PDB file of C-alpha atoms in Angstrom:
ATOM      1  CA  UNK K 213       3.325   5.266 -45.429  1.00 39.00           C
ATOM      2  CA  UNK K 214       1.881   1.856 -46.255  1.00 40.00           C
ATOM      3  CA  UNK K 215       1.473   0.797 -49.863  1.00 38.00           C
ATOM      4  CA  UNK K 216      -1.582  -1.144 -50.949  1.00 38.00           C
ATOM      5  CA  UNK K 217      -0.765  -4.831 -51.153  1.00 38.00           C
ATOM      6  CA  UNK K 218       2.605  -4.398 -49.432  1.00 37.00           C
ATOM      7  CA  UNK K 219       3.565  -6.755 -46.630  1.00 38.00           C
ATOM      8  CA  UNK K 220       5.993  -6.230 -43.810  1.00 38.00           C
ATOM      9  CA  UNK K 221       8.740  -8.729 -43.271  1.00 40.00           C
ATOM     10  CA  UNK K 222       8.827 -10.191 -39.760  1.00 43.00           C
ATOM     11  CA  UNK K 223       6.411  -9.718 -36.922  1.00 44.00           C
ATOM     12  CA  UNK K 224       4.969  -6.377 -35.908  1.00 49.00           C
ATOM     13  CA  UNK K 225       6.325  -6.782 -32.387  1.00 48.00           C
ATOM     14  CA  UNK K 226       9.827  -7.831 -33.375  1.00 48.00           C
ATOM     15  CA  UNK K 227       9.254 -11.447 -32.348  1.00 48.00           C
ATOM     16  CA  UNK K 228       8.489 -10.752 -28.701  1.00 51.00           C
ATOM     17  CA  UNK K 229       5.127 -12.540 -28.705  1.00 50.00           C
ATOM     18  CA  UNK K 230       6.623 -15.571 -30.472  1.00 48.00           C
ATOM     19  CA  UNK K 231       9.451 -15.750 -27.948  1.00 48.00           C
ATOM     20  CA  UNK K 232       6.978 -15.564 -25.072  1.00 50.00           C
ATOM     21  CA  UNK K 233       4.826 -18.245 -26.676  1.00 49.00           C
ATOM     22  CA  UNK K 234       7.797 -20.565 -27.130  1.00 50.00           C
ATOM     23  CA  UNK K 235       8.862 -19.912 -23.530  1.00 52.00           C
ATOM     24  CA  UNK K 236       5.405 -20.957 -22.360  1.00 53.00           C
ATOM     25  CA  UNK K 237       4.554 -17.613 -20.757  1.00 54.00           C
ATOM     26  CA  UNK K 238       1.655 -15.305 -21.483  1.00 53.00           C
ATOM     27  CA  UNK K 239       2.181 -12.266 -23.630  1.00 53.00           C
ATOM     28  CA  UNK K 240       3.206  -9.309 -21.484  1.00 53.00           C
ATOM     29  CA  UNK K 241       0.240  -7.245 -22.639  1.00 57.00           C
ATOM     30  CA  UNK K 242      -2.136  -9.839 -21.185  1.00 64.00           C
ATOM     31  CA  UNK K 243      -0.825  -9.528 -17.617  1.00 69.00           C
ATOM     32  CA  UNK K 244      -2.421  -6.610 -15.794  1.00 71.00           C
ATOM     33  CA  UNK K 245       0.164  -4.117 -14.631  1.00 88.00           C
ATOM     34  CA  UNK K 246      -0.048  -2.373 -11.308  1.00 90.00           C
ATOM     35  CA  UNK K 247       1.939   0.759 -10.611  1.00 93.00           C
ATOM     36  CA  UNK K 248       2.346   0.741  -6.843  1.00 94.00           C
ATOM     37  CA  UNK K 249       2.962   4.184  -5.346  1.00 95.00           C
ATOM     38  CA  UNK K 250       3.702   4.979  -1.732  1.00 94.00           C
ATOM     39  CA  UNK K 251       2.392   8.369  -0.645  1.00 94.00           C
ATOM     40  CA  UNK K 252       3.730   9.910   2.537  1.00 92.00           C
ATOM     41  CA  UNK K 253       4.375  13.245   4.183  1.00 89.00           C
ATOM     42  CA  UNK K 254       4.195  15.150   7.425  1.00 84.00           C
ATOM     43  CA  UNK K 255       1.159  15.935   9.534  1.00 81.00           C
ATOM     44  CA  UNK K 256      -1.243  18.483   7.995  1.00 82.00           C
ATOM     45  CA  UNK K 257       0.745  18.803   4.774  1.00 85.00           C
ATOM     46  CA  UNK K 258      -2.025  17.837   2.367  1.00 87.00           C
ATOM     47  CA  UNK K 259      -1.692  14.050   2.010  1.00 89.00           C
ATOM     48  CA  UNK K 260      -5.457  13.651   2.271  1.00 89.00           C
ATOM     49  CA  UNK K 261      -6.065  16.265  -0.418  1.00 91.00           C
ATOM     50  CA  UNK K 262      -3.588  14.605  -2.791  1.00 93.00           C
ATOM     51  CA  UNK K 263      -4.956  11.134  -2.039  1.00 94.00           C
ATOM     52  CA  UNK K 264      -8.562  12.239  -2.529  1.00 94.00           C
ATOM     53  CA  UNK K 265      -7.715  13.853  -5.891  1.00 95.00           C
ATOM     54  CA  UNK K 266      -5.801  10.802  -7.126  1.00 95.00           C
ATOM     55  CA  UNK K 267      -8.752   8.624  -6.110  1.00 95.00           C
ATOM     56  CA  UNK K 268     -11.122  10.934  -7.974  1.00 96.00           C
ATOM     57  CA  UNK K 269      -8.934  10.483 -11.049  1.00 95.00           C
ATOM     58  CA  UNK K 270      -9.260   6.693 -10.832  1.00 94.00           C
ATOM     59  CA  UNK K 271      -6.417   5.488  -8.623  1.00 95.00           C
ATOM     60  CA  UNK K 272      -7.159   2.795  -6.080  1.00 95.00           C
ATOM     61  CA  UNK K 273      -6.311   4.107  -2.609  1.00 96.00           C
ATOM     62  CA  UNK K 274      -5.036   1.874   0.178  1.00 95.00           C
ATOM     63  CA  UNK K 275      -5.074   3.703   3.501  1.00 94.00           C
ATOM     64  CA  UNK K 276      -2.606   2.289   6.036  1.00 92.00           C
ATOM     65  CA  UNK K 277      -4.425   3.977   8.938  1.00 92.00           C
ATOM     66  CA  UNK K 278      -7.674   2.235   7.977  1.00 95.00           C
ATOM     67  CA  UNK K 279      -5.812  -1.073   7.735  1.00 96.00           C
ATOM     68  CA  UNK K 280      -4.377  -0.576  11.239  1.00 96.00           C
ATOM     69  CA  UNK K 281      -7.838   0.203  12.655  1.00 96.00           C
ATOM     70  CA  UNK K 282      -9.243  -3.034  11.197  1.00 97.00           C
ATOM     71  CA  UNK K 283      -6.236  -5.095  12.268  1.00 98.00           C
ATOM     72  CA  UNK K 284      -6.585  -3.831  15.853  1.00 97.00           C
ATOM     73  CA  UNK K 285     -10.320  -4.537  16.150  1.00 97.00           C
ATOM     74  CA  UNK K 286     -11.295  -7.586  18.228  1.00 98.00           C
ATOM     75  CA  UNK K 287     -10.636 -10.581  15.991  1.00 97.00           C
ATOM     76  CA  UNK K 288      -8.195  -8.616  13.836  1.00 97.00           C
ATOM     77  CA  UNK K 289      -4.718 -10.034  13.302  1.00 98.00           C
ATOM     78  CA  UNK K 290      -3.047  -7.387  15.506  1.00 98.00           C
ATOM     79  CA  UNK K 291      -5.560  -7.379  18.349  1.00 98.00           C
ATOM     80  CA  UNK K 292      -4.273 -10.256  20.477  1.00 98.00           C
ATOM     81  CA  UNK K 293      -0.547  -9.618  19.884  1.00 98.00           C
ATOM     82  CA  UNK K 294      -1.036  -5.967  20.916  1.00 98.00           C
ATOM     83  CA  UNK K 295      -3.035  -6.922  24.022  1.00 98.00           C
ATOM     84  CA  UNK K 296      -0.458  -9.598  24.905  1.00 98.00           C
ATOM     85  CA  UNK K 297       2.366  -7.067  24.621  1.00 98.00           C
ATOM     86  CA  UNK K 298       0.729  -4.033  26.266  1.00 98.00           C
ATOM     87  CA  UNK K 299      -1.689  -5.679  28.698  1.00 97.00           C
ATOM     88  CA  UNK K 300      -5.440  -5.622  29.266  1.00 97.00           C
ATOM     89  CA  UNK K 301      -5.213  -2.095  30.694  1.00 97.00           C
ATOM     90  CA  UNK K 302      -5.274  -0.815  27.088  1.00 98.00           C
ATOM     91  CA  UNK K 303      -8.791  -2.232  26.634  1.00 97.00           C
ATOM     92  CA  UNK K 304     -11.912  -0.136  27.092  1.00 97.00           C
ATOM     93  CA  UNK K 305     -15.166  -1.283  28.717  1.00 96.00           C
ATOM     94  CA  UNK K 306     -16.252  -2.960  25.448  1.00 97.00           C
ATOM     95  CA  UNK K 307     -12.969  -4.931  25.305  1.00 97.00           C
ATOM     96  CA  UNK K 308     -11.709  -2.928  22.320  1.00 98.00           C
ATOM     97  CA  UNK K 309      -8.242  -1.414  22.221  1.00 98.00           C
ATOM     98  CA  UNK K 310      -8.477   2.139  23.551  1.00 97.00           C
ATOM     99  CA  UNK K 311      -6.299   3.901  21.008  1.00 96.00           C
ATOM    100  CA  UNK K 312      -5.863   6.981  23.190  1.00 96.00           C
ATOM    101  CA  UNK K 313      -4.549   4.888  26.112  1.00 97.00           C
ATOM    102  CA  UNK K 314      -2.254   2.938  23.802  1.00 98.00           C
ATOM    103  CA  UNK K 315      -1.175   6.161  22.074  1.00 96.00           C
ATOM    104  CA  UNK K 316      -0.176   7.857  25.316  1.00 97.00           C
ATOM    105  CA  UNK K 317       1.895   4.854  26.217  1.00 96.00           C
ATOM    106  CA  UNK K 318       3.718   4.396  22.911  1.00 96.00           C
ATOM    107  CA  UNK K 319       4.377   8.088  22.346  1.00 94.00           C
ATOM    108  CA  UNK K 320       5.847   8.432  25.843  1.00 97.00           C
ATOM    109  CA  UNK K 321       8.414   5.671  25.296  1.00 96.00           C
ATOM    110  CA  UNK K 322      10.263   5.027  22.015  1.00 96.00           C
ATOM    111  CA  UNK K 323      10.776   1.358  22.972  1.00 97.00           C
ATOM    112  CA  UNK K 324       7.031   0.887  23.326  1.00 97.00           C
ATOM    113  CA  UNK K 325       6.457   2.603  19.973  1.00 95.00           C
ATOM    114  CA  UNK K 326       9.094   0.318  18.417  1.00 94.00           C
ATOM    115  CA  UNK K 327       7.305  -2.719  19.889  1.00 97.00           C
ATOM    116  CA  UNK K 328       3.916  -1.614  18.537  1.00 97.00           C
ATOM    117  CA  UNK K 329       5.355  -0.882  15.097  1.00 94.00           C
ATOM    118  CA  UNK K 330       7.038  -4.295  15.148  1.00 94.00           C
ATOM    119  CA  UNK K 331       3.641  -5.920  15.592  1.00 97.00           C
ATOM    120  CA  UNK K 332       1.579  -3.724  13.287  1.00 95.00           C
ATOM    121  CA  UNK K 333       3.862  -2.907  10.326  1.00 92.00           C
ATOM    122  CA  UNK K 334       4.356  -6.508   9.115  1.00 93.00           C
ATOM    123  CA  UNK K 335       0.601  -7.097   9.321  1.00 96.00           C
ATOM    124  CA  UNK K 336      -0.135  -3.920   7.352  1.00 94.00           C
ATOM    125  CA  UNK K 337       2.340  -5.032   4.681  1.00 91.00           C
ATOM    126  CA  UNK K 338       0.681  -8.464   4.510  1.00 95.00           C
ATOM    127  CA  UNK K 339      -2.745  -6.851   4.149  1.00 95.00           C
ATOM    128  CA  UNK K 340      -1.450  -4.518   1.458  1.00 93.00           C
ATOM    129  CA  UNK K 341       0.032  -7.469  -0.468  1.00 92.00           C
ATOM    130  CA  UNK K 342      -3.288  -9.327  -0.178  1.00 95.00           C
ATOM    131  CA  UNK K 343      -5.173  -6.315  -1.525  1.00 94.00           C
ATOM    132  CA  UNK K 344      -2.686  -5.891  -4.387  1.00 91.00           C
ATOM    133  CA  UNK K 345      -3.247  -9.542  -5.389  1.00 91.00           C
ATOM    134  CA  UNK K 346      -7.016  -8.942  -5.362  1.00 92.00           C
ATOM    135  CA  UNK K 347      -6.579  -5.824  -7.493  1.00 91.00           C
ATOM    136  CA  UNK K 348      -4.442  -7.728  -9.988  1.00 89.00           C
ATOM    137  CA  UNK K 349      -7.229 -10.301 -10.323  1.00 89.00           C
ATOM    138  CA  UNK K 350      -9.463  -7.515 -11.657  1.00 87.00           C
ATOM    139  CA  UNK K 351      -7.502  -7.935 -14.887  1.00 85.00           C
ATOM    140  CA  UNK K 352      -6.899  -4.252 -15.567  1.00 87.00           C
ATOM    141  CA  UNK K 353      -3.869  -1.993 -15.468  1.00 90.00           C
ATOM    142  CA  UNK K 354      -4.205   0.060 -12.289  1.00 92.00           C
ATOM    143  CA  UNK K 355      -2.537   2.807 -10.314  1.00 94.00           C
ATOM    144  CA  UNK K 356      -2.545   1.878  -6.618  1.00 95.00           C
ATOM    145  CA  UNK K 357      -1.645   4.513  -4.029  1.00 96.00           C
ATOM    146  CA  UNK K 358      -0.760   3.447  -0.487  1.00 94.00           C
ATOM    147  CA  UNK K 359      -1.197   6.371   1.910  1.00 93.00           C
ATOM    148  CA  UNK K 360       0.999   5.791   4.964  1.00 90.00           C
ATOM    149  CA  UNK K 361       2.816   8.053   7.387  1.00 85.00           C
ATOM    150  CA  UNK K 362       5.976   6.039   8.070  1.00 81.00           C
ATOM    151  CA  UNK K 363       6.861   4.639   4.644  1.00 88.00           C
ATOM    152  CA  UNK K 364      10.431   5.920   4.632  1.00 87.00           C
ATOM    153  CA  UNK K 365      11.076   5.478   8.364  1.00 82.00           C
ATOM    154  CA  UNK K 366       9.940   1.842   8.275  1.00 79.00           C
ATOM    155  CA  UNK K 367      11.957   1.022   5.151  1.00 82.00           C
ATOM    156  CA  UNK K 368       8.755   0.184   3.265  1.00 83.00           C
ATOM    157  CA  UNK K 369       9.565   2.701   0.514  1.00 87.00           C
ATOM    158  CA  UNK K 370      11.693   0.002  -1.154  1.00 89.00           C
ATOM    159  CA  UNK K 371       8.558  -2.035  -1.894  1.00 90.00           C
ATOM    160  CA  UNK K 372       6.936   0.588  -4.100  1.00 94.00           C
ATOM    161  CA  UNK K 373       7.477   1.329  -7.777  1.00 94.00           C
ATOM    162  CA  UNK K 374       7.377   5.040  -6.965  1.00 95.00           C
ATOM    163  CA  UNK K 375       7.323   7.229  -3.865  1.00 95.00           C
ATOM    164  CA  UNK K 376       5.467  10.534  -3.548  1.00 94.00           C
ATOM    165  CA  UNK K 377       6.296  12.797  -0.621  1.00 93.00           C
ATOM    166  CA  UNK K 378       3.741  15.529   0.038  1.00 92.00           C
ATOM    167  CA  UNK K 379       5.376  18.573   1.556  1.00 88.00           C
ATOM    168  CA  UNK K 380       4.371  22.077   2.497  1.00 83.00           C
ATOM    169  CA  UNK K 381       6.171  24.813   4.330  1.00 78.00           C
ATOM    170  CA  UNK K 382       5.181  25.402   7.980  1.00 74.00           C
ATOM    171  CA  UNK K 383       3.439  28.633   6.943  1.00 72.00           C
ATOM    172  CA  UNK K 384       1.058  26.716   4.704  1.00 63.00           C
TER     173      UNK K 384
END
């Protein structure tokens, strides 16, 4: 209970702001914080439902599949490296990557899948980092969810503050 006219000794924050000022850095409360969460899980386990609900509650959603689609469009950062690696036979009549042709090829041979992931995963991570920098410039504390299928398998889980694995039993 505070008494009228009473004064506290010392600073209210225990000297943290003064120490930051003397060190030349901004006060911690002035730097927007981003909680970066990786969300992953198996096929048809409810990732989309969880992601949609978190977005409805205000989280910013980064969808790795959408990033891959954009990166593999003509002019996208992955387009030419993928065509160089897999050949022009993966292109459709409009000169876009035919994802079904590419998919059949990479899912039939683990080495081909490894090669594709080696091209695409670093570019997705770069795009995610770019988006996180943009979000930080908004100047607000934010929850950012990255929805991606291979977070653990690719080793990307180490980059997130938290990891959420959506799971359901096969009967569900």
